[in-house]
mmCIF file of C-alpha atoms in Angstrom:
data_model
loop_
_atom_site.group_PDB
_atom_site.id
_atom_site.type_symbol
_atom_site.label_atom_id
_atom_site.label_comp_id
_atom_site.label_asym_id
_atom_site.label_seq_id
_atom_site.Cartn_x
_atom_site.Cartn_y
_atom_site.Cartn_z
ATOM 1 C CA MET A 1 -22.221 -48.101 33.209
ATOM 2 C CA ALA A 2 -19.131 -48.933 31.273
ATOM 3 C CA SER A 3 -19.325 -52.561 32.366
ATOM 4 C CA GLY A 4 -22.759 -52.944 30.854
ATOM 5 C CA ARG A 5 -23.916 -54.973 33.835
ATOM 6 C CA SER A 6 -26.046 -52.666 35.929
ATOM 7 C CA LEU A 7 -28.756 -50.252 35.123
ATOM 8 C CA LEU A 8 -27.819 -47.153 37.049
ATOM 9 C CA TRP A 9 -31.093 -46.863 38.915
ATOM 10 C CA MET A 10 -29.723 -49.755 41.005
ATOM 11 C CA ILE A 11 -26.306 -48.131 41.478
ATOM 12 C CA LEU A 12 -27.700 -46.701 44.709
ATOM 13 C CA ALA A 13 -27.506 -50.087 46.374
ATOM 14 C CA ALA A 14 -24.311 -51.105 44.616
ATOM 15 C CA ASP A 15 -22.354 -47.987 45.527
ATOM 16 C CA ILE A 16 -23.530 -47.864 49.112
ATOM 17 C CA ALA A 17 -22.759 -51.528 49.658
ATOM 18 C CA ALA A 18 -19.371 -51.369 48.000
ATOM 19 C CA ALA A 19 -18.407 -48.204 49.863
ATOM 20 C CA ILE A 20 -19.481 -49.635 53.210
ATOM 21 C CA ALA A 21 -17.704 -52.905 52.599
ATOM 22 C CA LEU A 22 -14.480 -51.354 51.335
ATOM 23 C CA ALA A 23 -14.331 -48.625 53.950
ATOM 24 C CA ASN A 24 -15.302 -50.698 56.962
ATOM 25 C CA TYR A 25 -14.830 -54.368 56.168
ATOM 26 C CA LYS A 26 -12.729 -56.413 58.576
ATOM 27 C CA PRO A 27 -11.634 -59.788 57.211
ATOM 28 C CA ALA A 28 -12.512 -62.913 59.128
ATOM 29 C CA PRO A 29 -9.732 -64.335 61.294
ATOM 30 C CA SER A 30 -7.273 -66.492 59.394
ATOM 31 C CA GLY A 31 -6.486 -70.079 60.291
ATOM 32 C CA ARG A 32 -9.994 -71.445 60.053
ATOM 33 C CA HIS A 33 -10.207 -74.751 58.253
ATOM 34 C CA ASP A 34 -13.675 -76.217 57.941
ATOM 35 C CA ASN A 35 -16.019 -77.313 55.213
ATOM 36 C CA ASN A 36 -18.470 -74.457 55.503
ATOM 37 C CA PRO A 37 -18.145 -72.206 52.431
ATOM 38 C CA ARG A 38 -19.730 -69.299 54.312
ATOM 39 C CA ILE A 39 -17.578 -67.582 56.916
ATOM 40 C CA PRO A 40 -19.529 -65.047 58.983
ATOM 41 C CA ALA A 41 -17.406 -61.989 59.670
ATOM 42 C CA PRO A 42 -18.067 -59.639 62.589
ATOM 43 C CA ALA A 43 -20.782 -57.084 61.918
ATOM 44 C CA VAL A 44 -19.272 -53.742 60.937
ATOM 45 C CA PRO A 45 -20.159 -50.982 63.436
ATOM 46 C CA LEU A 46 -21.248 -47.770 61.694
ATOM 47 C CA GLY A 47 -22.375 -45.185 64.206
ATOM 48 C CA SER A 48 -25.396 -46.514 66.045
ATOM 49 C CA ARG A 49 -26.212 -49.072 63.358
ATOM 50 C CA ARG A 50 -24.580 -52.321 62.290
ATOM 51 C CA VAL A 51 -24.157 -53.712 58.807
ATOM 52 C CA ASP A 52 -23.882 -57.474 58.593
ATOM 53 C CA VAL A 53 -21.202 -58.634 56.206
ATOM 54 C CA VAL A 54 -20.807 -62.248 55.147
ATOM 55 C CA GLN A 55 -17.574 -63.318 53.515
ATOM 56 C CA PHE A 56 -17.458 -66.185 51.031
ATOM 57 C CA ARG A 57 -14.459 -68.292 50.126
ATOM 58 C CA SER A 58 -13.318 -68.126 46.515
ATOM 59 C CA ASP A 59 -14.008 -71.855 46.150
ATOM 60 C CA SER A 60 -17.718 -71.327 46.670
ATOM 61 C CA ALA A 61 -18.750 -71.354 43.028
ATOM 62 C CA GLU A 62 -22.450 -71.016 43.777
ATOM 63 C CA SER A 63 -22.138 -68.190 46.305
ATOM 64 C CA THR A 64 -24.173 -65.762 44.208
ATOM 65 C CA ASN A 65 -27.084 -68.163 44.328
ATOM 66 C CA GLN A 66 -27.088 -68.656 48.097
ATOM 67 C CA ALA A 67 -29.993 -66.783 49.597
ATOM 68 C CA ALA A 68 -29.475 -65.071 52.932
ATOM 69 C CA PRO A 69 -32.133 -65.250 55.692
ATOM 70 C CA SER A 70 -35.550 -66.641 54.755
ATOM 71 C CA ALA A 71 -37.454 -63.735 53.330
ATOM 72 C CA ALA A 72 -40.260 -62.415 51.179
ATOM 73 C CA THR A 73 -40.169 -59.510 48.747
ATOM 74 C CA VAL A 74 -43.569 -57.982 48.055
ATOM 75 C CA VAL A 75 -44.106 -55.741 45.023
ATOM 76 C CA THR A 76 -46.742 -52.998 45.126
ATOM 77 C CA VAL A 77 -47.631 -49.989 42.977
ATOM 78 C CA ASP A 78 -47.452 -46.347 43.961
ATOM 79 C CA GLU A 79 -50.389 -43.958 43.855
ATOM 80 C CA GLY A 80 -51.217 -42.809 40.358
ATOM 81 C CA VAL A 81 -50.535 -46.199 38.774
ATOM 82 C CA ALA A 82 -53.656 -48.036 37.598
ATOM 83 C CA ILE A 83 -53.258 -51.772 37.026
ATOM 84 C CA GLY A 84 -55.345 -54.555 35.510
ATOM 85 C CA LYS A 85 -58.672 -55.186 37.285
ATOM 86 C CA ARG A 86 -57.835 -58.768 38.280
ATOM 87 C CA LEU A 87 -54.661 -57.680 40.084
ATOM 88 C CA SER A 88 -54.192 -56.280 43.573
ATOM 89 C CA PRO A 89 -52.156 -53.046 43.899
ATOM 90 C CA GLY A 90 -50.762 -54.448 47.148
ATOM 91 C CA ASP A 91 -49.458 -57.687 45.684
ATOM 92 C CA ILE A 92 -48.025 -57.398 42.160
ATOM 93 C CA PRO A 93 -47.094 -60.874 40.881
ATOM 94 C CA LEU A 94 -43.573 -61.818 39.889
ATOM 95 C CA GLY A 95 -42.952 -63.573 36.586
ATOM 96 C CA GLU A 96 -46.068 -62.136 34.962
ATOM 97 C CA LYS A 97 -46.721 -59.221 32.611
ATOM 98 C CA VAL A 98 -48.633 -56.638 34.642
ATOM 99 C CA PRO A 99 -50.702 -54.128 32.624
ATOM 100 C CA PHE A 100 -50.527 -50.591 34.027
ATOM 101 C CA ASP A 101 -51.535 -47.085 33.040
ATOM 102 C CA THR A 102 -50.493 -43.601 34.210
ATOM 103 C CA GLU A 103 -50.896 -40.067 32.902
ATOM 104 C CA VAL A 104 -47.657 -40.379 30.943
ATOM 105 C CA PHE A 105 -47.177 -44.077 30.086
ATOM 106 C CA GLN A 106 -49.288 -47.123 29.299
ATOM 107 C CA GLY A 107 -47.974 -50.655 28.990
ATOM 108 C CA VAL A 108 -46.809 -53.665 30.995
ATOM 109 C CA PHE A 109 -44.294 -54.204 33.779
ATOM 110 C CA TYR A 110 -42.452 -57.479 34.324
ATOM 111 C CA LEU A 111 -40.121 -58.538 37.138
ATOM 112 C CA ARG A 112 -38.542 -61.866 38.027
ATOM 113 C CA LEU A 113 -36.053 -62.705 40.761
ATOM 114 C CA ARG A 114 -33.577 -65.549 40.495
ATOM 115 C CA ASN A 115 -33.883 -66.559 44.147
ATOM 116 C CA ALA A 116 -37.659 -66.169 44.328
ATOM 117 C CA PRO A 117 -39.260 -68.165 41.489
ATOM 118 C CA SER A 118 -42.903 -67.296 40.996
ATOM 119 C CA PRO A 119 -45.735 -69.825 40.628
ATOM 120 C CA ASN A 120 -47.067 -67.504 37.911
ATOM 121 C CA GLU A 121 -44.039 -68.204 35.723
ATOM 122 C CA ASP A 122 -43.294 -71.434 33.916
ATOM 123 C CA GLY A 123 -40.401 -73.123 35.707
ATOM 124 C CA ASP A 124 -38.661 -73.987 32.462
ATOM 125 C CA SER A 125 -38.803 -70.373 31.344
ATOM 126 C CA HIS A 126 -37.361 -69.190 34.669
ATOM 127 C CA SER A 127 -34.523 -71.706 34.485
ATOM 128 C CA ALA A 128 -33.839 -70.985 30.827
ATOM 129 C CA TYR A 129 -33.372 -67.295 31.577
ATOM 130 C CA PHE A 130 -31.138 -67.578 34.632
ATOM 131 C CA ASN A 131 -29.168 -70.766 33.944
ATOM 132 C CA GLY A 132 -25.729 -70.114 32.540
ATOM 133 C CA SER A 133 -25.638 -66.532 33.821
ATOM 134 C CA LYS A 134 -25.063 -64.728 37.099
ATOM 135 C CA LYS A 135 -28.093 -62.466 36.756
ATOM 136 C CA LEU A 136 -30.072 -62.064 39.960
ATOM 137 C CA TYR A 137 -33.120 -60.346 38.496
ATOM 138 C CA GLN A 138 -34.655 -59.002 35.299
ATOM 139 C CA PHE A 139 -37.161 -56.199 34.848
ATOM 140 C CA VAL A 140 -38.919 -55.124 31.659
ATOM 141 C CA THR A 141 -41.098 -52.108 30.991
ATOM 142 C CA GLN A 142 -42.908 -52.158 27.654
ATOM 143 C CA GLY A 143 -45.422 -49.712 26.271
ATOM 144 C CA ARG A 144 -46.145 -46.304 24.781
ATOM 145 C CA PHE A 145 -45.609 -42.781 26.080
ATOM 146 C CA LYS A 146 -48.876 -40.830 26.122
ATOM 147 C CA ARG A 147 -47.345 -37.367 26.345
ATOM 148 C CA SER A 148 -46.115 -35.613 23.211
ATOM 149 C CA GLY A 149 -42.958 -33.537 23.049
ATOM 150 C CA LEU A 150 -40.772 -35.716 25.284
ATOM 151 C CA ARG A 151 -37.144 -36.307 24.366
ATOM 152 C CA PHE A 152 -34.723 -38.901 25.684
ATOM 153 C CA SER A 153 -32.998 -36.198 27.727
ATOM 154 C CA ASP A 154 -36.286 -35.676 29.628
ATOM 155 C CA VAL A 155 -36.791 -39.186 31.056
ATOM 156 C CA LEU A 156 -34.923 -40.941 33.855
ATOM 157 C CA LEU A 157 -35.064 -44.383 35.444
ATOM 158 C CA GLY A 158 -34.446 -44.941 39.137
ATOM 159 C CA GLY A 159 -35.762 -44.009 42.533
ATOM 160 C CA VAL A 160 -36.301 -41.029 44.835
ATOM 161 C CA PHE A 161 -36.440 -41.971 48.516
ATOM 162 C CA GLU A 162 -38.520 -40.235 51.148
ATOM 163 C CA LYS A 163 -35.930 -40.030 53.926
ATOM 164 C CA ASN A 164 -32.216 -40.247 54.640
ATOM 165 C CA LEU A 165 -30.253 -43.423 54.115
ATOM 166 C CA LYS A 166 -28.244 -44.759 57.036
ATOM 167 C CA CYS A 167 -24.725 -46.138 57.480
ATOM 168 C CA MET A 168 -23.268 -43.715 54.968
ATOM 169 C CA PRO A 169 -19.521 -43.914 54.298
ATOM 170 C CA PRO A 170 -17.313 -40.840 54.779
ATOM 171 C CA ALA A 171 -18.195 -37.727 52.789
ATOM 172 C CA ALA A 172 -14.904 -37.828 50.881
ATOM 173 C CA LEU A 173 -15.633 -41.352 49.678
ATOM 174 C CA LEU A 174 -19.152 -40.350 48.630
ATOM 175 C CA ARG A 175 -17.742 -37.443 46.633
ATOM 176 C CA GLY A 176 -15.397 -39.840 44.866
ATOM 177 C CA ILE A 177 -18.260 -42.187 44.008
ATOM 178 C CA ARG A 178 -20.354 -39.315 42.700
ATOM 179 C CA SER A 179 -17.500 -37.998 40.581
ATOM 180 C CA PHE A 180 -16.908 -41.445 39.100
ATOM 181 C CA MET A 181 -20.600 -41.961 38.320
ATOM 182 C CA GLU A 182 -20.927 -38.585 36.627
ATOM 183 C CA THR A 183 -17.831 -39.334 34.557
ATOM 184 C CA VAL A 184 -19.023 -42.690 33.210
ATOM 185 C CA GLN A 185 -22.599 -41.444 32.720
ATOM 186 C CA PRO A 186 -22.912 -37.651 32.429
ATOM 187 C CA GLY A 187 -26.725 -37.648 32.593
ATOM 188 C CA ILE A 188 -27.050 -39.340 35.960
ATOM 189 C CA VAL A 189 -28.767 -37.615 38.899
ATOM 190 C CA PHE A 190 -26.861 -38.915 41.901
ATOM 191 C CA ASN A 191 -27.241 -37.682 45.469
ATOM 192 C CA ILE A 192 -27.432 -40.386 48.128
ATOM 193 C CA ALA A 193 -26.630 -38.039 51.010
ATOM 194 C CA ALA A 194 -29.634 -35.752 50.447
ATOM 195 C CA ASP A 195 -32.669 -35.562 52.719
ATOM 196 C CA LYS A 196 -34.475 -37.332 49.876
ATOM 197 C CA PRO A 197 -31.737 -39.475 48.306
ATOM 198 C CA LYS A 198 -31.973 -40.077 44.594
ATOM 199 C CA VAL A 199 -30.200 -42.067 41.918
ATOM 200 C CA LEU A 200 -31.642 -41.610 38.450
ATOM 201 C CA SER A 201 -30.199 -42.788 35.148
ATOM 202 C CA PRO A 202 -31.010 -41.633 31.612
ATOM 203 C CA LEU A 203 -33.649 -43.726 29.877
ATOM 204 C CA GLY A 204 -31.370 -44.199 26.876
ATOM 205 C CA ALA A 205 -28.691 -45.833 29.033
ATOM 206 C CA CYS A 206 -30.824 -48.917 29.749
ATOM 207 C CA GLN A 207 -29.199 -52.243 28.950
ATOM 208 C CA THR A 208 -31.497 -53.354 26.145
ATOM 209 C CA MET A 209 -33.987 -51.296 24.165
ATOM 210 C CA SER A 210 -36.347 -52.208 21.364
ATOM 211 C CA VAL A 211 -38.333 -49.500 19.576
ATOM 212 C CA ASP A 212 -41.115 -50.898 17.416
ATOM 213 C CA LEU A 213 -44.344 -50.155 15.653
ATOM 214 C CA PRO A 214 -47.404 -51.453 17.546
ATOM 215 C CA GLY A 215 -47.727 -55.179 16.982
ATOM 216 C CA ASP A 216 -44.017 -55.666 16.243
ATOM 217 C CA GLU A 217 -42.768 -55.361 19.837
ATOM 218 C CA PRO A 218 -40.989 -58.316 21.546
ATOM 219 C CA VAL A 219 -43.296 -60.891 23.089
ATOM 220 C CA ASP A 220 -40.733 -63.301 24.545
ATOM 221 C CA PHE A 221 -39.009 -61.536 27.455
ATOM 222 C CA ASN A 222 -36.505 -64.375 27.755
ATOM 223 C CA ASN A 223 -34.645 -63.103 24.732
ATOM 224 C CA ILE A 224 -35.081 -59.390 24.063
ATOM 225 C CA THR A 225 -32.777 -58.154 21.328
ATOM 226 C CA GLU A 226 -31.693 -54.601 20.624
ATOM 227 C CA ASN A 227 -33.743 -52.968 17.882
ATOM 228 C CA ASN A 228 -33.240 -49.234 17.545
ATOM 229 C CA ALA A 229 -33.684 -48.685 13.799
ATOM 230 C CA LEU A 230 -36.717 -46.444 14.435
ATOM 231 C CA LEU A 231 -34.759 -44.484 17.014
ATOM 232 C CA GLY A 232 -31.571 -43.685 15.144
ATOM 233 C CA ASN A 233 -28.425 -45.000 13.550
ATOM 234 C CA PHE A 234 -26.372 -46.607 16.324
ATOM 235 C CA ALA A 235 -23.500 -48.966 15.554
ATOM 236 C CA SER A 236 -24.157 -51.088 18.645
ATOM 237 C CA THR A 237 -26.012 -51.275 21.939
ATOM 238 C CA GLY A 238 -22.955 -49.840 23.655
ATOM 239 C CA LYS A 239 -22.901 -46.862 21.296
ATOM 240 C CA ARG A 240 -26.594 -46.203 21.907
ATOM 241 C CA ARG A 241 -26.129 -46.311 25.662
ATOM 242 C CA LYS A 242 -23.090 -44.059 25.534
ATOM 243 C CA MET A 243 -24.679 -41.477 23.266
ATOM 244 C CA LEU A 244 -28.068 -41.312 24.959
ATOM 245 C CA SER A 245 -26.554 -41.041 28.433
ATOM 246 C CA LYS A 246 -25.343 -37.552 27.474
ATOM 247 C CA PRO A 247 -28.166 -35.009 27.907
ATOM 248 C CA LYS A 248 -26.940 -32.793 25.089
ATOM 249 C CA THR A 249 -26.960 -35.709 22.656
ATOM 250 C CA ALA A 250 -30.147 -37.286 24.014
ATOM 251 C CA LYS A 251 -31.997 -33.993 23.503
ATOM 252 C CA GLY A 252 -31.801 -34.617 19.768
ATOM 253 C CA TYR A 253 -33.795 -37.862 19.993
ATOM 254 C CA LYS A 254 -37.573 -37.576 20.284
ATOM 255 C CA ILE A 255 -39.833 -40.061 22.057
ATOM 256 C CA ASP A 256 -42.619 -40.966 19.627
ATOM 257 C CA PRO A 257 -46.029 -41.730 21.223
ATOM 258 C CA ASN A 258 -46.780 -43.915 18.181
ATOM 259 C CA HIS A 259 -43.910 -46.293 18.960
ATOM 260 C CA VAL A 260 -43.734 -49.097 21.511
ATOM 261 C CA TYR A 261 -40.666 -48.956 23.761
ATOM 262 C CA THR A 262 -39.314 -52.117 25.413
ATOM 263 C CA ILE A 263 -36.823 -51.344 28.186
ATOM 264 C CA GLU A 264 -34.881 -54.156 29.839
ATOM 265 C CA GLY A 265 -32.637 -54.110 32.898
ATOM 266 C CA TYR A 266 -30.851 -56.850 34.830
ATOM 267 C CA ASP A 267 -28.112 -57.105 37.422
ATOM 268 C CA GLU A 268 -25.522 -59.602 38.674
ATOM 269 C CA THR A 269 -24.827 -57.994 42.049
ATOM 270 C CA LEU A 270 -28.129 -56.993 43.641
ATOM 271 C CA ASP A 271 -30.306 -59.744 45.108
ATOM 272 C CA LEU A 272 -33.806 -58.257 45.358
ATOM 273 C CA ALA A 273 -35.076 -61.516 46.828
ATOM 274 C CA THR A 274 -33.062 -60.942 50.014
ATOM 275 C CA PHE A 275 -32.000 -57.253 49.820
ATOM 276 C CA HIS A 276 -28.316 -58.140 49.804
ATOM 277 C CA GLN A 277 -25.544 -56.731 47.621
ATOM 278 C CA VAL A 278 -23.278 -59.464 46.261
ATOM 279 C CA LEU A 279 -19.704 -58.246 45.914
ATOM 280 C CA PHE A 280 -16.373 -59.575 44.673
ATOM 281 C CA GLY A 281 -17.809 -62.337 42.529
ATOM 282 C CA GLY A 282 -20.047 -63.607 45.318
ATOM 283 C CA ARG A 283 -17.366 -63.770 48.020
ATOM 284 C CA MET A 284 -19.171 -61.156 50.101
ATOM 285 C CA ARG A 285 -22.792 -60.209 50.757
ATOM 286 C CA VAL A 286 -23.736 -56.899 52.351
ATOM 287 C CA ASP A 287 -27.130 -56.526 54.011
ATOM 288 C CA LEU A 288 -28.916 -53.449 52.653
ATOM 289 C CA MET A 289 -31.689 -53.396 55.251
ATOM 290 C CA PRO A 290 -29.795 -51.184 57.744
ATOM 291 C CA VAL A 291 -28.862 -48.805 54.916
ATOM 292 C CA LEU A 292 -32.453 -48.438 53.748
ATOM 293 C CA ASP A 293 -33.621 -47.971 57.355
ATOM 294 C CA GLY A 294 -37.037 -49.463 56.755
ATOM 295 C CA GLN A 295 -37.504 -48.045 53.274
ATOM 296 C CA SER A 296 -38.327 -50.026 50.154
ATOM 297 C CA MET A 297 -36.457 -50.458 46.887
ATOM 298 C CA LEU A 298 -37.922 -48.502 43.985
ATOM 299 C CA LEU A 299 -38.238 -49.296 40.287
ATOM 300 C CA GLY A 300 -39.504 -46.100 38.725
ATOM 301 C CA MET A 301 -39.460 -43.623 35.878
ATOM 302 C CA TYR A 302 -39.287 -39.837 36.361
ATOM 303 C CA THR A 303 -39.038 -36.650 34.337
ATOM 304 C CA ARG A 304 -35.758 -34.780 34.676
ATOM 305 C CA ARG A 305 -37.112 -31.236 35.013
ATOM 306 C CA ASP A 306 -39.329 -31.592 38.081
ATOM 307 C CA LEU A 307 -38.888 -35.269 39.050
ATOM 308 C CA GLU A 308 -42.513 -35.992 38.160
ATOM 309 C CA CYS A 309 -43.107 -39.688 38.792
ATOM 310 C CA VAL A 310 -44.174 -41.405 35.559
ATOM 311 C CA TYR A 311 -44.587 -44.730 37.376
ATOM 312 C CA LYS A 312 -43.169 -46.418 40.453
ATOM 313 C CA PHE A 313 -43.171 -50.040 41.575
ATOM 314 C CA VAL A 314 -42.212 -50.548 45.211
ATOM 315 C CA LEU A 315 -40.318 -53.585 46.542
ATOM 316 C CA THR A 316 -40.800 -54.155 50.263
ATOM 317 C CA HIS A 317 -38.793 -56.798 52.084
ATOM 318 C CA LYS A 318 -39.904 -58.727 55.161
ATOM 319 C CA ARG A 319 -37.769 -61.341 56.888
ATOM 320 C CA GLU A 320 -39.263 -64.190 58.826
ATOM 321 C CA ASP A 321 -37.173 -63.444 61.876
ATOM 322 C CA GLU A 322 -38.582 -59.909 62.130
ATOM 323 C CA SER A 323 -41.682 -59.106 64.125
#
């Protein structure tokens, strides 16, 4: 996106949450004067479902760091993804490089959540990454493509869901969102009202990319720097993202199976530890559970032509107050 904050495979949650909040939000009654920085607003009725909205005062400087209900996010792998022998496909660790292999890609996957520190990750490293920023998570995919002939126009990042999303805003508002998204990133595949909703972003639009010869790839995921000399002549990260988000331009850039690709994404608005969207600088949190209707969040890679799944990591959320 133009803001450079969000990888567009997470725009699904961002757009839905923002649309729901803006279209249906009712401010909390005025005249309240207490010391509680969180002001629960009435749940917003949307058809037969309800979306819980929590408003935050502007003087709550740490609102983005306040976790909503006690929860656990479990990461698993989809079928077709082989992982290291010592790991369980049903419980992928946070804060640890996870080796994986598919028919198209071989490498490591890494995910850490600000509000869910992992015992597998050094506490100092976790703090060093998140302190001084508003990032709520970081993901990194690093490795080599095994299939020859791929171009940057062929590969997408994002998720394809298995069933409808709930609590959708009006169709006119959805059309406006789609038009905006396609304007700022022409290569996006965006259809959240479909029977199988999908939001997929061009690989080349990721926030940070390093393309290296084997052995030269970044090791420290706390500080990944842009390195695209082997890819092409780009004046800046922003220029690379802008150019490679256009399918016609991206078609001219080949993916080399002999190179190691490091792809980084992070976000300041989506809390994957609680499945809440943080809006307006942390003054509002929108619960995404009713929208997902029991479905999981997806961190995946797909081919554009037939939506072949290159890999998919699945984030499932369970709250302690749920049976």
